[in-house]
Short mmCIF file of C-alpha atoms in Angstrom, two decimals:
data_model
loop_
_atom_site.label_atom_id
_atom_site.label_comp_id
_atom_site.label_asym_id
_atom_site.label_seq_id
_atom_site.Cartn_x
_atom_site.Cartn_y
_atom_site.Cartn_z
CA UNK A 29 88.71 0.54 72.86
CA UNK A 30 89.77 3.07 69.98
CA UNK A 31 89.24 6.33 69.49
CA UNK A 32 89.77 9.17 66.93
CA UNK A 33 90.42 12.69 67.17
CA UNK A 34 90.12 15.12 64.13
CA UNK A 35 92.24 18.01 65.22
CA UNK A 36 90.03 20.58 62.84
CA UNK A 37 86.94 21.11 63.38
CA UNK A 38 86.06 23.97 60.50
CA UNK A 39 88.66 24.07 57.38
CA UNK A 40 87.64 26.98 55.13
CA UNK A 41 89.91 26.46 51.93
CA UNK A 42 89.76 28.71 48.46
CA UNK A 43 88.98 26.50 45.52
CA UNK A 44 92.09 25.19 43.27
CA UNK A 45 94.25 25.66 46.64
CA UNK A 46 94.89 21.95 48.59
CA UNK A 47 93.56 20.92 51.55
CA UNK A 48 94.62 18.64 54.46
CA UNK A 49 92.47 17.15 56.96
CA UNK A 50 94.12 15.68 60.10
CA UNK A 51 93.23 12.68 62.08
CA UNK A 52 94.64 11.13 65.19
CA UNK A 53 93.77 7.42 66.38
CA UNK A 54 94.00 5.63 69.78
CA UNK A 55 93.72 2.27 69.64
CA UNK A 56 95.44 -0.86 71.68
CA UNK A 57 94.82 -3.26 68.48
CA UNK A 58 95.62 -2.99 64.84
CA UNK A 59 93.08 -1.18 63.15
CA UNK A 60 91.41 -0.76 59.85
CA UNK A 61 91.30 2.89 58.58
CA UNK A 62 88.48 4.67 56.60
CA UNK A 63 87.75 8.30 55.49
CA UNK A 64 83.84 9.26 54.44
CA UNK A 65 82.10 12.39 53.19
CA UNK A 66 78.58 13.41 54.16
CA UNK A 67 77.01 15.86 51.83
CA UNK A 68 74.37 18.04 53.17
CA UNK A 69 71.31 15.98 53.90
CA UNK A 70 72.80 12.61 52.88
CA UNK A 71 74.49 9.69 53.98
CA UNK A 72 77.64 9.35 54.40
CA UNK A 73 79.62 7.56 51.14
CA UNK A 74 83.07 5.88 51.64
CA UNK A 75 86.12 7.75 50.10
CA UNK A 76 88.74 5.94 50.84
CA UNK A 77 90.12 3.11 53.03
CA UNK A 78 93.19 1.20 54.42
CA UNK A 79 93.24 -2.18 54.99
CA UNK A 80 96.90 -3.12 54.56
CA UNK A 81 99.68 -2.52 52.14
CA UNK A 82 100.65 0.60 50.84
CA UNK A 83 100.91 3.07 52.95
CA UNK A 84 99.21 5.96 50.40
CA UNK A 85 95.86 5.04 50.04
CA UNK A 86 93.93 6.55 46.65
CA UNK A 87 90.21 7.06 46.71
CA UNK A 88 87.60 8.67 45.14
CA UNK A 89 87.25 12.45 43.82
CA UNK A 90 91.13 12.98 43.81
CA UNK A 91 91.52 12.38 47.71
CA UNK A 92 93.89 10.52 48.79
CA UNK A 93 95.31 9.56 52.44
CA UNK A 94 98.71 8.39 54.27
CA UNK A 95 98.81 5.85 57.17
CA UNK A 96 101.71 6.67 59.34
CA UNK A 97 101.63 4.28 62.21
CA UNK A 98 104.39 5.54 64.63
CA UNK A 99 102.08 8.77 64.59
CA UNK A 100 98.75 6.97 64.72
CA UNK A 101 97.82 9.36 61.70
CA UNK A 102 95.69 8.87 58.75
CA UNK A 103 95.37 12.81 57.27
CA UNK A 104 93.43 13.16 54.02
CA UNK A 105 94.17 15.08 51.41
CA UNK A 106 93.28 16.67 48.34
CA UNK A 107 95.92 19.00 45.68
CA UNK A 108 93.11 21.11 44.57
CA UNK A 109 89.40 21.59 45.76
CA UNK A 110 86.30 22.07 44.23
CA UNK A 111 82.84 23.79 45.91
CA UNK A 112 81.44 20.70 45.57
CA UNK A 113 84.27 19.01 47.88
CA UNK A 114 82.06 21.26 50.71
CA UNK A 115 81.01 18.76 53.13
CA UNK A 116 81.73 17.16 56.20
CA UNK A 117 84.61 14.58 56.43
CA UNK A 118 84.71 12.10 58.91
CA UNK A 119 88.13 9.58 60.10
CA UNK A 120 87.19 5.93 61.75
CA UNK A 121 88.73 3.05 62.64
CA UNK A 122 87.34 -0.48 63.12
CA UNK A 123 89.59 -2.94 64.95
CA UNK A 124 90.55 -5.85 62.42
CA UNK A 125 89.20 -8.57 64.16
CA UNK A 126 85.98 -7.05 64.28
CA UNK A 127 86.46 -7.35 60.14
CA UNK A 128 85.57 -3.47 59.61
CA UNK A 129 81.76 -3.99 61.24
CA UNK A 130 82.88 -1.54 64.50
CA UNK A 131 83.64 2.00 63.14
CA UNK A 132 84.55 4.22 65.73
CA UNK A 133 84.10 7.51 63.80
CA UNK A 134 85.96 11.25 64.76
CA UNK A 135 83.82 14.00 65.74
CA UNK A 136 83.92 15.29 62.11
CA UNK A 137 86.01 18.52 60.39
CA UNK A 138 83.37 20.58 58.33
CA UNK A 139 85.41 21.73 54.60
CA UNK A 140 83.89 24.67 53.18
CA UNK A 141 85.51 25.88 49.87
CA UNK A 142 84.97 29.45 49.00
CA UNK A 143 84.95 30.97 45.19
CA UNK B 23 70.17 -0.06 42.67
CA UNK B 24 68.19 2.23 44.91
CA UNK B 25 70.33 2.35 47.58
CA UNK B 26 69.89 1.98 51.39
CA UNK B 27 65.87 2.91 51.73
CA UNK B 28 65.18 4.92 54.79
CA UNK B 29 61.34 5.76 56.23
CA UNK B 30 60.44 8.73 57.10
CA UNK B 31 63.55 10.67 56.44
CA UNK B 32 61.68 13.55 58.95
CA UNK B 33 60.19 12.29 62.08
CA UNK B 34 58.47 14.93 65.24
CA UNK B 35 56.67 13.45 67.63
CA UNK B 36 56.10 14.09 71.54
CA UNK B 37 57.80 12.38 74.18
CA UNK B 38 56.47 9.42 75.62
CA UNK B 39 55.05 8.44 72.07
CA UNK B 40 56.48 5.30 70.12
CA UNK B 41 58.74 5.79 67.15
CA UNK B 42 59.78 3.47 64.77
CA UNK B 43 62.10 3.89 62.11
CA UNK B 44 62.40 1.94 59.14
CA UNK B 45 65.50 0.57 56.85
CA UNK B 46 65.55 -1.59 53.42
CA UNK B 47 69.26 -2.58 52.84
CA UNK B 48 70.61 -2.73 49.31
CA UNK B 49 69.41 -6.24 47.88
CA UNK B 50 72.08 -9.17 48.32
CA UNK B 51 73.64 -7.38 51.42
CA UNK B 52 73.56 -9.40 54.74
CA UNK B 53 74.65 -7.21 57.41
CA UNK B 54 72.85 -4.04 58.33
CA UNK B 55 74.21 -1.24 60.99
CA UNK B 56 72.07 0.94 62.94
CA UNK B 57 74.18 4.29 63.33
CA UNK B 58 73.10 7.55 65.76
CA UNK B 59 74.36 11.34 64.89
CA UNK B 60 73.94 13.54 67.09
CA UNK B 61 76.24 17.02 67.78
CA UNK B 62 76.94 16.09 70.95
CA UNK B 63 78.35 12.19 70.24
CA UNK B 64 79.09 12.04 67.07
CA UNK B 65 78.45 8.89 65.31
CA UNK B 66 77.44 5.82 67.29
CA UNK B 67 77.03 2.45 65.80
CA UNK B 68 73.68 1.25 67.68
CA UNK B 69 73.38 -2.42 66.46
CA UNK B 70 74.66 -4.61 63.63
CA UNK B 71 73.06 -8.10 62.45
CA UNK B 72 74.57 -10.71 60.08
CA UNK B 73 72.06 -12.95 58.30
CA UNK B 74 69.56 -11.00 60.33
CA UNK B 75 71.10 -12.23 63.62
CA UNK B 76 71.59 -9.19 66.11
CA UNK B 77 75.87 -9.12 66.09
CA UNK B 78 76.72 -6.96 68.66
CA UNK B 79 73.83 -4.33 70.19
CA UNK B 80 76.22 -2.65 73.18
CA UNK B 81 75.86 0.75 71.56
CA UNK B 82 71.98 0.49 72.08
CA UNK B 83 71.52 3.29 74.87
CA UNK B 84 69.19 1.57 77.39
CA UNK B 85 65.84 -0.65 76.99
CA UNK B 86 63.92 1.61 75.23
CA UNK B 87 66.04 1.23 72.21
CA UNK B 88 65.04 -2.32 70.45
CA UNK B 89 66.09 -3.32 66.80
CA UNK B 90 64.51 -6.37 64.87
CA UNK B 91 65.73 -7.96 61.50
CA UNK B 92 62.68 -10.12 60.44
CA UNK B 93 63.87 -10.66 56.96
CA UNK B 94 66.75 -9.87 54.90
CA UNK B 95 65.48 -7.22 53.02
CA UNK B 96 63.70 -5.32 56.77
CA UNK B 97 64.79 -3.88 59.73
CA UNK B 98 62.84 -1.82 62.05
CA UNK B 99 64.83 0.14 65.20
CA UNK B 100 61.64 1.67 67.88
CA UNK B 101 62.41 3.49 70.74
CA UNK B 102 59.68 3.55 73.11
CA UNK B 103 59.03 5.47 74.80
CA UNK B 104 60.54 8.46 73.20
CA UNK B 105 62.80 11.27 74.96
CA UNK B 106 63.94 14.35 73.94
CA UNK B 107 67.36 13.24 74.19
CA UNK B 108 66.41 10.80 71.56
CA UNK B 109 66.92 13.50 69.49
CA UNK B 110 69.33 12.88 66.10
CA UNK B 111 69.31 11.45 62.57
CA UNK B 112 69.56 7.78 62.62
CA UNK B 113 71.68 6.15 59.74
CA UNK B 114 71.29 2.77 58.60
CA UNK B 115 74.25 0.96 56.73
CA UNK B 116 74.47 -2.26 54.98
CA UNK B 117 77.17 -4.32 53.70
CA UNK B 118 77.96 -7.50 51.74
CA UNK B 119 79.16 -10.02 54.66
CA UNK B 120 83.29 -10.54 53.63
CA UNK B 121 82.75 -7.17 52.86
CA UNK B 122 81.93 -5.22 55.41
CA UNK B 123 84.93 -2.55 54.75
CA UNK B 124 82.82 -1.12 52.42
CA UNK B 125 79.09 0.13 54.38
CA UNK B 126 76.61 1.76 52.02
CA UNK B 127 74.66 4.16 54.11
CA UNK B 128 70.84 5.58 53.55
CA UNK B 129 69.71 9.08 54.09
CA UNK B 130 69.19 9.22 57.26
CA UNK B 131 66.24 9.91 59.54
CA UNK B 132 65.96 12.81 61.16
CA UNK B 133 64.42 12.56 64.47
CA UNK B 134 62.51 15.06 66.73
CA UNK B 135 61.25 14.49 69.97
CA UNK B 136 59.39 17.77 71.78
#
């Protein structure tokens, strides 16, 4: 079984300043790793993912994340927010044999950016 | 594309009533997740189906939970009958099969059950 553990439940950040979300990962099998943003009253949308390779993963809206496996990390990060980056961000894993269909998703860290 | 279609994005009904909540995957995907959010658990995948085959339903809670896949383009998840526990916004996901990194999720359905 996996699980994930986002250390921060509330970030508040100032725009322009960076921001770094943490998450933690438990798993007995090699894992895929994913990062996704829910927007207030929407679905959630994929930001970014790793799958293999480089270890600094690039996604959308300027985020990107680093895979560090001897930590079982995967923190997200951004060099300068905007209000509109306010949303919830959530870390999961899906075990690679499963092929990415069983996310096991972290209990969420809300990002609020204030003027 | 429209996206994943969700119906009705706002559901309240009484416990002990039948709900059933409705999902239209984006057109060409073949695999379709049933998600639960709720404060207390998170995110829980419910159910997935490839080709419309039921995958893998161990996150369905108990029996009143069922999920059909009739068609490709259809899927249907009823709980019946209804609890207040029941309570949380129910996601459904689909995903080109080779694919399924990458899940496109709807709206959501938010669920009520007094």
């Amino acid at each position: 079984a996996q699980s994930v553990t986002q250390l921060d439940s509330q970030v508040p950040v100032f725009e322009e300043a960076p921001v770094e979300l943490r998450c933690n990962y438990s798993s007995s099998v090699s894992v895929y790793l994913f990062w996704y943003v829910q927007y207030p009253n929407q679905g959630l949308q994929l930001l970014l993912k790793y799958l293999s390779g480089s270890t600094l993963v690039k996604g959308i809206n300027g985020f990107e994340a680093e895979f560090n496996k001897s930590q079982t990390s995967f923190h997200l990060r951004k060099p300068s927010v905007h209000i509109s980056d306010t949303a919830e961000y959530f870390c999961a894993v899906s075990p690679t044999r499963a092929a990415g269909n069983k996310l096991t998703f972290g209990g969420g860290t809300r990002v609020l950016v204030k003027p | 594309d429209a996206g994943v279609i969700q119906s009705p994005r706002h559901e309240v009904t009484e416990m002990g009533q039948e709900v059933t909540l409705r999902c239209k995957p984006i057109s060409g995907h073949n695999s379709l997740f049933w998600y639960r959010q709720t404060m207390m658990r998170g995110l829980e995948l419910l159910i997935y189906f490839n080709n419309n085959v039921p995958i893998d339903d161990s996150g369905m809670p108990e029996d009143r939970f069922s999920a059909k896949m009739p068609n490709a383009s259809f899927s249907t998840l009823k709980i019946q009958p209804s609890e207040p526990r029941d309570s949380a916004v129910y996601f459904c996901a689909s995903s080109l099969a080779g694919h399924p990194n990458t899940k496109y999720f709807g709206p959501g359905t938010r669920l009520l059950v007094l």
